[in-house]
Amino acid sequence: MPIEKMIERAREIGLDRLAVTDHNVIEGAFTAQKLAPDLIIVGEEIKTTAGEILGYFMTEEVPAYLSPKEAVQRLKDQGAVISIAHPFDRRGNAPWEWEELVELAPMLDAVEVFNARVLTPEINNKAKAFADEYGLANAAGSDAHSLGEIGAATLTIPIFTTADEFREALKSAEINGHLSSPYVRLISRHANMAKKRQKALHPNEN
């Protein structure tokens, strides 16, 4: 989605902060932060050899397909806040096994216990159960791939400006939100397929 429109939408619905966590890239988040430094948190959704990890307050991109521990260590090295993305969602990505998360738990700050794009509440409930059992903060994400999805999940937390303050604020987070329509995934899938077809037809175009 256009970065300027994303920022406009976030301000329109009254968000104080917006984390930009594109899949496996960080350039767009940096661009957004330059346009709205008071609003944007630079982050990334990193695909590992297991599931996906979220980093917030990042300064360097972490490549995809590292082991979970290596990805987490790279995030720790830059002082990022670390969360697990939609850990038990089995659609469209490799889900985490419970045992994998148990091993990783001591290195984490939070778990995404509410993701607006999952199909059933039970998926989020299982994530909540894991976070509570292992004493991890509760995070939430709109997982927005379109302007209309921005704000589907929000957190009410104390004011923060740094990674450490955000890490502490998450411990008292109040989650607000609703599940997005199942159709948003279908629309995203078609859009991704169209991009792949375009790239195949014009492989040398940027």
JSON list of C-alpha atoms in Angstrom, two decimals:
[
{"chain": "A", "resi": 1, "resn": "MET", "atom": "CA", "xyz": [0.00, 0.00, 0.00]},
{"chain": "A", "resi": 2, "resn": "PRO", "atom": "CA", "xyz": [1.24, 3.58, -0.59]},
{"chain": "A", "resi": 3, "resn": "ILE", "atom": "CA", "xyz": [3.23, 4.77, 2.41]},
{"chain": "A", "resi": 4, "resn": "GLU", "atom": "CA", "xyz": [1.71, 8.24, 2.43]},
{"chain": "A", "resi": 5, "resn": "LYS", "atom": "CA", "xyz": [-1.80, 6.78, 2.41]},
{"chain": "A", "resi": 6, "resn": "MET", "atom": "CA", "xyz": [-0.88, 4.38, 5.21]},
{"chain": "A", "resi": 7, "resn": "ILE", "atom": "CA", "xyz": [0.31, 7.27, 7.39]},
{"chain": "A", "resi": 8, "resn": "GLU", "atom": "CA", "xyz": [-2.77, 9.32, 6.53]},
{"chain": "A", "resi": 9, "resn": "ARG", "atom": "CA", "xyz": [-5.06, 6.43, 7.48]},
{"chain": "A", "resi": 10, "resn": "ALA", "atom": "CA", "xyz": [-3.28, 5.84, 10.79]},
{"chain": "A", "resi": 11, "resn": "ARG", "atom": "CA", "xyz": [-3.66, 9.49, 11.78]},
{"chain": "A", "resi": 12, "resn": "GLU", "atom": "CA", "xyz": [-7.25, 9.55, 10.56]},
{"chain": "A", "resi": 13, "resn": "ILE", "atom": "CA", "xyz": [-8.28, 6.76, 12.94]},
{"chain": "A", "resi": 14, "resn": "GLY", "atom": "CA", "xyz": [-6.34, 8.25, 15.84]},
{"chain": "A", "resi": 15, "resn": "LEU", "atom": "CA", "xyz": [-3.36, 5.93, 16.20]},
{"chain": "A", "resi": 16, "resn": "ASP", "atom": "CA", "xyz": [-0.48, 7.37, 18.24]},
{"chain": "A", "resi": 17, "resn": "ARG", "atom": "CA", "xyz": [2.06, 4.83, 16.95]},
{"chain": "A", "resi": 18, "resn": "LEU", "atom": "CA", "xyz": [2.11, 2.43, 14.00]},
{"chain": "A", "resi": 19, "resn": "ALA", "atom": "CA", "xyz": [4.55, -0.47, 13.62]},
{"chain": "A", "resi": 20, "resn": "VAL", "atom": "CA", "xyz": [5.49, -1.19, 10.01]},
{"chain": "A", "resi": 21, "resn": "THR", "atom": "CA", "xyz": [6.57, -4.83, 9.75]},
{"chain": "A", "resi": 22, "resn": "ASP", "atom": "CA", "xyz": [6.84, -5.83, 6.10]},
{"chain": "A", "resi": 23, "resn": "HIS", "atom": "CA", "xyz": [7.77, -9.40, 5.27]},
{"chain": "A", "resi": 24, "resn": "ASN", "atom": "CA", "xyz": [11.56, -9.88, 5.30]},
{"chain": "A", "resi": 25, "resn": "VAL", "atom": "CA", "xyz": [12.39, -6.29, 4.33]},
{"chain": "A", "resi": 26, "resn": "ILE", "atom": "CA", "xyz": [12.84, -3.10, 6.31]},
{"chain": "A", "resi": 27, "resn": "GLU", "atom": "CA", "xyz": [13.31, -0.41, 3.66]},
{"chain": "A", "resi": 28, "resn": "GLY", "atom": "CA", "xyz": [9.65, 0.61, 3.57]},
{"chain": "A", "resi": 29, "resn": "ALA", "atom": "CA", "xyz": [9.56, 1.03, 7.34]},
{"chain": "A", "resi": 30, "resn": "PHE", "atom": "CA", "xyz": [12.58, 3.34, 7.23]},
{"chain": "A", "resi": 31, "resn": "THR", "atom": "CA", "xyz": [10.94, 5.39, 4.48]},
{"chain": "A", "resi": 32, "resn": "ALA", "atom": "CA", "xyz": [7.75, 5.67, 6.50]},
{"chain": "A", "resi": 33, "resn": "GLN", "atom": "CA", "xyz": [9.67, 6.70, 9.61]},
{"chain": "A", "resi": 34, "resn": "LYS", "atom": "CA", "xyz": [11.37, 9.53, 7.73]},
{"chain": "A", "resi": 35, "resn": "LEU", "atom": "CA", "xyz": [7.95, 10.84, 6.71]},
{"chain": "A", "resi": 36, "resn": "ALA", "atom": "CA", "xyz": [6.38, 10.44, 10.16]},
{"chain": "A", "resi": 37, "resn": "PRO", "atom": "CA", "xyz": [9.03, 9.94, 12.87]},
{"chain": "A", "resi": 38, "resn": "ASP", "atom": "CA", "xyz": [6.53, 10.61, 15.66]},
{"chain": "A", "resi": 39, "resn": "LEU", "atom": "CA", "xyz": [4.24, 7.83, 14.41]},
{"chain": "A", "resi": 40, "resn": "ILE", "atom": "CA", "xyz": [6.24, 5.01, 12.85]},
{"chain": "A", "resi": 41, "resn": "ILE", "atom": "CA", "xyz": [8.02, 2.16, 14.61]},
{"chain": "A", "resi": 42, "resn": "VAL", "atom": "CA", "xyz": [10.51, 0.42, 12.32]},
{"chain": "A", "resi": 43, "resn": "GLY", "atom": "CA", "xyz": [10.01, -3.32, 12.32]},
{"chain": "A", "resi": 44, "resn": "GLU", "atom": "CA", "xyz": [10.07, -6.48, 10.25]},
{"chain": "A", "resi": 45, "resn": "GLU", "atom": "CA", "xyz": [8.18, -9.78, 10.04]},
{"chain": "A", "resi": 46, "resn": "ILE", "atom": "CA", "xyz": [10.93, -12.34, 9.56]},
{"chain": "A", "resi": 47, "resn": "LYS", "atom": "CA", "xyz": [10.31, -15.77, 8.09]},
{"chain": "A", "resi": 48, "resn": "THR", "atom": "CA", "xyz": [12.56, -18.32, 9.78]},
{"chain": "A", "resi": 49, "resn": "THR", "atom": "CA", "xyz": [13.07, -22.01, 9.19]},
{"chain": "A", "resi": 50, "resn": "ALA", "atom": "CA", "xyz": [10.19, -22.52, 11.64]},
{"chain": "A", "resi": 51, "resn": "GLY", "atom": "CA", "xyz": [7.57, -19.77, 11.92]},
{"chain": "A", "resi": 52, "resn": "GLU", "atom": "CA", "xyz": [7.65, -15.98, 11.73]},
{"chain": "A", "resi": 53, "resn": "ILE", "atom": "CA", "xyz": [9.20, -13.54, 14.19]},
{"chain": "A", "resi": 54, "resn": "LEU", "atom": "CA", "xyz": [8.39, -9.87, 14.67]},
{"chain": "A", "resi": 55, "resn": "GLY", "atom": "CA", "xyz": [11.03, -7.28, 15.49]},
{"chain": "A", "resi": 56, "resn": "TYR", "atom": "CA", "xyz": [10.27, -3.71, 16.61]},
{"chain": "A", "resi": 57, "resn": "PHE", "atom": "CA", "xyz": [12.58, -0.70, 16.97]},
{"chain": "A", "resi": 58, "resn": "MET", "atom": "CA", "xyz": [14.97, -2.22, 14.47]},
{"chain": "A", "resi": 59, "resn": "THR", "atom": "CA", "xyz": [18.03, -0.58, 12.96]},
{"chain": "A", "resi": 60, "resn": "GLU", "atom": "CA", "xyz": [19.14, -3.35, 10.58]},
{"chain": "A", "resi": 61, "resn": "GLU", "atom": "CA", "xyz": [17.30, -5.82, 8.36]},
{"chain": "A", "resi": 62, "resn": "VAL", "atom": "CA", "xyz": [17.35, -9.49, 9.36]},
{"chain": "A", "resi": 63, "resn": "PRO", "atom": "CA", "xyz": [17.31, -11.89, 6.38]},
{"chain": "A", "resi": 64, "resn": "ALA", "atom": "CA", "xyz": [14.72, -14.61, 5.92]},
{"chain": "A", "resi": 65, "resn": "TYR", "atom": "CA", "xyz": [15.23, -18.34, 6.46]},
{"chain": "A", "resi": 66, "resn": "LEU", "atom": "CA", "xyz": [17.63, -18.15, 9.38]},
{"chain": "A", "resi": 67, "resn": "SER", "atom": "CA", "xyz": [17.06, -20.51, 12.28]},
{"chain": "A", "resi": 68, "resn": "PRO", "atom": "CA", "xyz": [14.75, -18.99, 14.91]},
{"chain": "A", "resi": 69, "resn": "LYS", "atom": "CA", "xyz": [17.59, -18.66, 17.42]},
{"chain": "A", "resi": 70, "resn": "GLU", "atom": "CA", "xyz": [19.86, -16.92, 14.93]},
{"chain": "A", "resi": 71, "resn": "ALA", "atom": "CA", "xyz": [17.11, -14.51, 13.88]},
{"chain": "A", "resi": 72, "resn": "VAL", "atom": "CA", "xyz": [16.33, -13.72, 17.51]},
{"chain": "A", "resi": 73, "resn": "GLN", "atom": "CA", "xyz": [20.00, -13.19, 18.31]},
{"chain": "A", "resi": 74, "resn": "ARG", "atom": "CA", "xyz": [20.34, -10.71, 15.44]},
{"chain": "A", "resi": 75, "resn": "LEU", "atom": "CA", "xyz": [17.35, -8.83, 16.80]},
{"chain": "A", "resi": 76, "resn": "LYS", "atom": "CA", "xyz": [18.82, -8.85, 20.30]},
{"chain": "A", "resi": 77, "resn": "ASP", "atom": "CA", "xyz": [22.13, -7.54, 18.98]},
{"chain": "A", "resi": 78, "resn": "GLN", "atom": "CA", "xyz": [20.36, -4.39, 17.77]},
{"chain": "A", "resi": 79, "resn": "GLY", "atom": "CA", "xyz": [18.22, -3.97, 20.89]},
{"chain": "A", "resi": 80, "resn": "ALA", "atom": "CA", "xyz": [14.93, -4.77, 19.18]},
{"chain": "A", "resi": 81, "resn": "VAL", "atom": "CA", "xyz": [11.73, -5.82, 20.91]},
{"chain": "A", "resi": 82, "resn": "ILE", "atom": "CA", "xyz": [10.98, -9.41, 19.88]},
{"chain": "A", "resi": 83, "resn": "SER", "atom": "CA", "xyz": [7.62, -11.10, 19.45]},
{"chain": "A", "resi": 84, "resn": "ILE", "atom": "CA", "xyz": [6.26, -14.22, 17.76]},
{"chain": "A", "resi": 85, "resn": "ALA", "atom": "CA", "xyz": [3.79, -13.58, 14.93]},
{"chain": "A", "resi": 86, "resn": "HIS", "atom": "CA", "xyz": [0.46, -15.51, 14.81]},
{"chain": "A", "resi": 87, "resn": "PRO", "atom": "CA", "xyz": [2.20, -18.64, 16.18]},
{"chain": "A", "resi": 88, "resn": "PHE", "atom": "CA", "xyz": [-0.58, -21.16, 15.59]},
{"chain": "A", "resi": 89, "resn": "ASP", "atom": "CA", "xyz": [-2.04, -19.91, 12.31]},
{"chain": "A", "resi": 90, "resn": "ARG", "atom": "CA", "xyz": [-1.62, -22.75, 9.83]},
{"chain": "A", "resi": 91, "resn": "ARG", "atom": "CA", "xyz": [-2.73, -20.90, 6.71]},
{"chain": "A", "resi": 92, "resn": "GLY", "atom": "CA", "xyz": [-0.10, -19.57, 4.33]},
{"chain": "A", "resi": 93, "resn": "ASN", "atom": "CA", "xyz": [2.97, -19.99, 6.53]},
{"chain": "A", "resi": 94, "resn": "ALA", "atom": "CA", "xyz": [4.82, -22.61, 8.52]},
{"chain": "A", "resi": 95, "resn": "PRO", "atom": "CA", "xyz": [3.23, -22.72, 11.98]},
{"chain": "A", "resi": 96, "resn": "TRP", "atom": "CA", "xyz": [5.28, -23.04, 15.11]},
{"chain": "A", "resi": 97, "resn": "GLU", "atom": "CA", "xyz": [5.30, -26.24, 17.10]},
{"chain": "A", "resi": 98, "resn": "TRP", "atom": "CA", "xyz": [4.65, -25.74, 20.81]},
{"chain": "A", "resi": 99, "resn": "GLU", "atom": "CA", "xyz": [8.00, -27.31, 21.71]},
{"chain": "A", "resi": 100, "resn": "GLU", "atom": "CA", "xyz": [9.87, -24.90, 19.41]},
{"chain": "A", "resi": 101, "resn": "LEU", "atom": "CA", "xyz": [8.26, -21.95, 21.14]},
{"chain": "A", "resi": 102, "resn": "VAL", "atom": "CA", "xyz": [9.02, -23.33, 24.59]},
{"chain": "A", "resi": 103, "resn": "GLU", "atom": "CA", "xyz": [12.71, -23.48, 23.66]},
{"chain": "A", "resi": 104, "resn": "LEU", "atom": "CA", "xyz": [12.63, -19.93, 22.33]},
{"chain": "A", "resi": 105, "resn": "ALA", "atom": "CA", "xyz": [10.50, -18.40, 25.10]},
{"chain": "A", "resi": 106, "resn": "PRO", "atom": "CA", "xyz": [13.38, -17.20, 27.35]},
{"chain": "A", "resi": 107, "resn": "MET", "atom": "CA", "xyz": [14.67, -15.06, 24.46]},
{"chain": "A", "resi": 108, "resn": "LEU", "atom": "CA", "xyz": [11.32, -13.40, 23.68]},
{"chain": "A", "resi": 109, "resn": "ASP", "atom": "CA", "xyz": [9.62, -10.24, 24.91]},
{"chain": "A", "resi": 110, "resn": "ALA", "atom": "CA", "xyz": [6.08, -10.95, 23.73]},
{"chain": "A", "resi": 111, "resn": "VAL", "atom": "CA", "xyz": [3.72, -13.13, 21.73]},
{"chain": "A", "resi": 112, "resn": "GLU", "atom": "CA", "xyz": [1.14, -11.87, 19.25]},
{"chain": "A", "resi": 113, "resn": "VAL", "atom": "CA", "xyz": [-1.94, -13.16, 21.06]},
{"chain": "A", "resi": 114, "resn": "PHE", "atom": "CA", "xyz": [-4.39, -11.31, 18.81]},
{"chain": "A", "resi": 115, "resn": "ASN", "atom": "CA", "xyz": [-3.91, -11.30, 15.06]},
{"chain": "A", "resi": 116, "resn": "ALA", "atom": "CA", "xyz": [-6.79, -9.77, 13.12]},
{"chain": "A", "resi": 117, "resn": "ARG", "atom": "CA", "xyz": [-6.28, -11.99, 10.08]},
{"chain": "A", "resi": 118, "resn": "VAL", "atom": "CA", "xyz": [-6.67, -15.43, 11.64]},
{"chain": "A", "resi": 119, "resn": "LEU", "atom": "CA", "xyz": [-9.82, -17.32, 10.69]},
{"chain": "A", "resi": 120, "resn": "THR", "atom": "CA", "xyz": [-11.02, -18.35, 14.14]},
{"chain": "A", "resi": 121, "resn": "PRO", "atom": "CA", "xyz": [-10.67, -16.98, 17.68]},
{"chain": "A", "resi": 122, "resn": "GLU", "atom": "CA", "xyz": [-9.28, -20.33, 18.83]},
{"chain": "A", "resi": 123, "resn": "ILE", "atom": "CA", "xyz": [-6.02, -19.64, 16.99]},
{"chain": "A", "resi": 124, "resn": "ASN", "atom": "CA", "xyz": [-5.50, -16.47, 19.00]},
{"chain": "A", "resi": 125, "resn": "ASN", "atom": "CA", "xyz": [-6.68, -18.15, 22.20]},
{"chain": "A", "resi": 126, "resn": "LYS", "atom": "CA", "xyz": [-3.95, -20.77, 21.88]},
{"chain": "A", "resi": 127, "resn": "ALA", "atom": "CA", "xyz": [-1.34, -18.02, 21.45]},
{"chain": "A", "resi": 128, "resn": "LYS", "atom": "CA", "xyz": [-2.72, -16.28, 24.54]},
{"chain": "A", "resi": 129, "resn": "ALA", "atom": "CA", "xyz": [-2.48, -19.51, 26.53]},
{"chain": "A", "resi": 130, "resn": "PHE", "atom": "CA", "xyz": [1.15, -19.94, 25.53]},
{"chain": "A", "resi": 131, "resn": "ALA", "atom": "CA", "xyz": [2.08, -16.35, 26.39]},
{"chain": "A", "resi": 132, "resn": "ASP", "atom": "CA", "xyz": [0.43, -16.57, 29.78]},
{"chain": "A", "resi": 133, "resn": "GLU", "atom": "CA", "xyz": [2.00, -19.94, 30.62]},
{"chain": "A", "resi": 134, "resn": "TYR", "atom": "CA", "xyz": [5.50, -18.67, 29.89]},
{"chain": "A", "resi": 135, "resn": "GLY", "atom": "CA", "xyz": [5.13, -15.17, 31.30]},
{"chain": "A", "resi": 136, "resn": "LEU", "atom": "CA", "xyz": [5.41, -13.29, 28.01]},
{"chain": "A", "resi": 137, "resn": "ALA", "atom": "CA", "xyz": [3.79, -9.94, 27.27]},
{"chain": "A", "resi": 138, "resn": "ASN", "atom": "CA", "xyz": [0.69, -9.87, 25.09]},
{"chain": "A", "resi": 139, "resn": "ALA", "atom": "CA", "xyz": [0.98, -8.17, 21.70]},
{"chain": "A", "resi": 140, "resn": "ALA", "atom": "CA", "xyz": [-1.55, -7.68, 18.90]},
{"chain": "A", "resi": 141, "resn": "GLY", "atom": "CA", "xyz": [-1.39, -6.97, 15.19]},
{"chain": "A", "resi": 142, "resn": "SER", "atom": "CA", "xyz": [-3.75, -5.89, 12.45]},
{"chain": "A", "resi": 143, "resn": "ASP", "atom": "CA", "xyz": [-1.53, -7.73, 9.95]},
{"chain": "A", "resi": 144, "resn": "ALA", "atom": "CA", "xyz": [-2.81, -5.09, 7.54]},
{"chain": "A", "resi": 145, "resn": "HIS", "atom": "CA", "xyz": [-2.23, -5.63, 3.84]},
{"chain": "A", "resi": 146, "resn": "SER", "atom": "CA", "xyz": [-4.70, -2.89, 2.86]},
{"chain": "A", "resi": 147, "resn": "LEU", "atom": "CA", "xyz": [-5.64, 0.55, 4.17]},
{"chain": "A", "resi": 148, "resn": "GLY", "atom": "CA", "xyz": [-8.98, -0.63, 5.50]},
{"chain": "A", "resi": 149, "resn": "GLU", "atom": "CA", "xyz": [-7.32, -3.20, 7.74]},
{"chain": "A", "resi": 150, "resn": "ILE", "atom": "CA", "xyz": [-5.15, -0.67, 9.59]},
{"chain": "A", "resi": 151, "resn": "GLY", "atom": "CA", "xyz": [-6.35, -0.46, 13.17]},
{"chain": "A", "resi": 152, "resn": "ALA", "atom": "CA", "xyz": [-8.18, -3.80, 13.17]},
{"chain": "A", "resi": 153, "resn": "ALA", "atom": "CA", "xyz": [-6.08, -4.64, 16.23]},
{"chain": "A", "resi": 154, "resn": "THR", "atom": "CA", "xyz": [-4.64, -2.04, 18.58]},
{"chain": "A", "resi": 155, "resn": "LEU", "atom": "CA", "xyz": [-2.97, -1.81, 21.97]},
{"chain": "A", "resi": 156, "resn": "THR", "atom": "CA", "xyz": [-3.74, 0.66, 24.72]},
{"chain": "A", "resi": 157, "resn": "ILE", "atom": "CA", "xyz": [-0.46, 1.04, 26.59]},
{"chain": "A", "resi": 158, "resn": "PRO", "atom": "CA", "xyz": [1.56, 3.68, 28.48]},
{"chain": "A", "resi": 159, "resn": "ILE", "atom": "CA", "xyz": [3.36, 6.28, 26.39]},
{"chain": "A", "resi": 160, "resn": "PHE", "atom": "CA", "xyz": [6.76, 5.13, 25.14]},
{"chain": "A", "resi": 161, "resn": "THR", "atom": "CA", "xyz": [9.54, 6.44, 22.92]},
{"chain": "A", "resi": 162, "resn": "THR", "atom": "CA", "xyz": [12.27, 3.79, 23.12]},
{"chain": "A", "resi": 163, "resn": "ALA", "atom": "CA", "xyz": [12.55, 0.03, 22.70]},
{"chain": "A", "resi": 164, "resn": "ASP", "atom": "CA", "xyz": [13.02, -0.46, 26.45]},
{"chain": "A", "resi": 165, "resn": "GLU", "atom": "CA", "xyz": [9.97, 1.68, 27.23]},
{"chain": "A", "resi": 166, "resn": "PHE", "atom": "CA", "xyz": [7.92, -0.23, 24.66]},
{"chain": "A", "resi": 167, "resn": "ARG", "atom": "CA", "xyz": [9.08, -3.55, 26.11]},
{"chain": "A", "resi": 168, "resn": "GLU", "atom": "CA", "xyz": [7.94, -2.43, 29.56]},
{"chain": "A", "resi": 169, "resn": "ALA", "atom": "CA", "xyz": [4.67, -0.92, 28.28]},
{"chain": "A", "resi": 170, "resn": "LEU", "atom": "CA", "xyz": [3.67, -4.19, 26.62]},
{"chain": "A", "resi": 171, "resn": "LYS", "atom": "CA", "xyz": [3.46, -5.82, 30.05]},
{"chain": "A", "resi": 172, "resn": "SER", "atom": "CA", "xyz": [0.31, -3.81, 30.79]},
{"chain": "A", "resi": 173, "resn": "ALA", "atom": "CA", "xyz": [-1.15, -3.77, 27.27]},
{"chain": "A", "resi": 174, "resn": "GLU", "atom": "CA", "xyz": [-4.91, -3.73, 26.78]},
{"chain": "A", "resi": 175, "resn": "ILE", "atom": "CA", "xyz": [-5.86, -5.37, 23.48]},
{"chain": "A", "resi": 176, "resn": "ASN", "atom": "CA", "xyz": [-8.63, -3.93, 21.33]},
{"chain": "A", "resi": 177, "resn": "GLY", "atom": "CA", "xyz": [-9.75, -5.28, 17.99]},
{"chain": "A", "resi": 178, "resn": "HIS", "atom": "CA", "xyz": [-11.83, -7.51, 15.78]},
{"chain": "A", "resi": 179, "resn": "LEU", "atom": "CA", "xyz": [-11.10, -10.23, 13.25]},
{"chain": "A", "resi": 180, "resn": "SER", "atom": "CA", "xyz": [-10.91, -9.03, 9.66]},
{"chain": "A", "resi": 181, "resn": "SER", "atom": "CA", "xyz": [-13.17, -10.52, 7.02]},
{"chain": "A", "resi": 182, "resn": "PRO", "atom": "CA", "xyz": [-11.85, -13.82, 5.58]},
{"chain": "A", "resi": 183, "resn": "TYR", "atom": "CA", "xyz": [-12.07, -12.17, 2.17]},
{"chain": "A", "resi": 184, "resn": "VAL", "atom": "CA", "xyz": [-9.05, -9.96, 2.88]},
{"chain": "A", "resi": 185, "resn": "ARG", "atom": "CA", "xyz": [-6.78, -12.99, 2.61]},
{"chain": "A", "resi": 186, "resn": "LEU", "atom": "CA", "xyz": [-8.34, -13.96, -0.69]},
{"chain": "A", "resi": 187, "resn": "ILE", "atom": "CA", "xyz": [-7.80, -10.45, -2.03]},
{"chain": "A", "resi": 188, "resn": "SER", "atom": "CA", "xyz": [-4.17, -10.47, -0.85]},
{"chain": "A", "resi": 189, "resn": "ARG", "atom": "CA", "xyz": [-3.56, -13.86, -2.44]},
{"chain": "A", "resi": 190, "resn": "HIS", "atom": "CA", "xyz": [-4.89, -12.67, -5.79]},
{"chain": "A", "resi": 191, "resn": "ALA", "atom": "CA", "xyz": [-2.79, -9.50, -5.57]},
{"chain": "A", "resi": 192, "resn": "ASN", "atom": "CA", "xyz": [0.35, -11.53, -4.86]},
{"chain": "A", "resi": 193, "resn": "MET", "atom": "CA", "xyz": [-0.39, -13.87, -7.75]},
{"chain": "A", "resi": 194, "resn": "ALA", "atom": "CA", "xyz": [-0.82, -10.88, -10.06]},
{"chain": "A", "resi": 195, "resn": "LYS", "atom": "CA", "xyz": [2.55, -9.47, -8.97]},
{"chain": "A", "resi": 196, "resn": "LYS", "atom": "CA", "xyz": [4.25, -12.81, -9.62]},
{"chain": "A", "resi": 197, "resn": "ARG", "atom": "CA", "xyz": [2.69, -13.03, -13.09]},
{"chain": "A", "resi": 198, "resn": "GLN", "atom": "CA", "xyz": [3.82, -9.49, -13.85]},
{"chain": "A", "resi": 199, "resn": "LYS", "atom": "CA", "xyz": [7.36, -10.31, -12.71]},
{"chain": "A", "resi": 200, "resn": "ALA", "atom": "CA", "xyz": [7.40, -13.44, -14.86]},
{"chain": "A", "resi": 201, "resn": "LEU", "atom": "CA", "xyz": [6.28, -11.47, -17.90]},
{"chain": "A", "resi": 202, "resn": "HIS", "atom": "CA", "xyz": [8.76, -8.64, -17.29]},
{"chain": "A", "resi": 203, "resn": "PRO", "atom": "CA", "xyz": [11.67, -10.17, -15.32]},
{"chain": "A", "resi": 204, "resn": "ASN", "atom": "CA", "xyz": [14.06, -7.26, -15.89]},
{"chain": "A", "resi": 205, "resn": "GLU", "atom": "CA", "xyz": [11.73, -4.54, -14.61]},
{"chain": "A", "resi": 206, "resn": "ASN", "atom": "CA", "xyz": [12.24, -3.14, -11.09]}
]
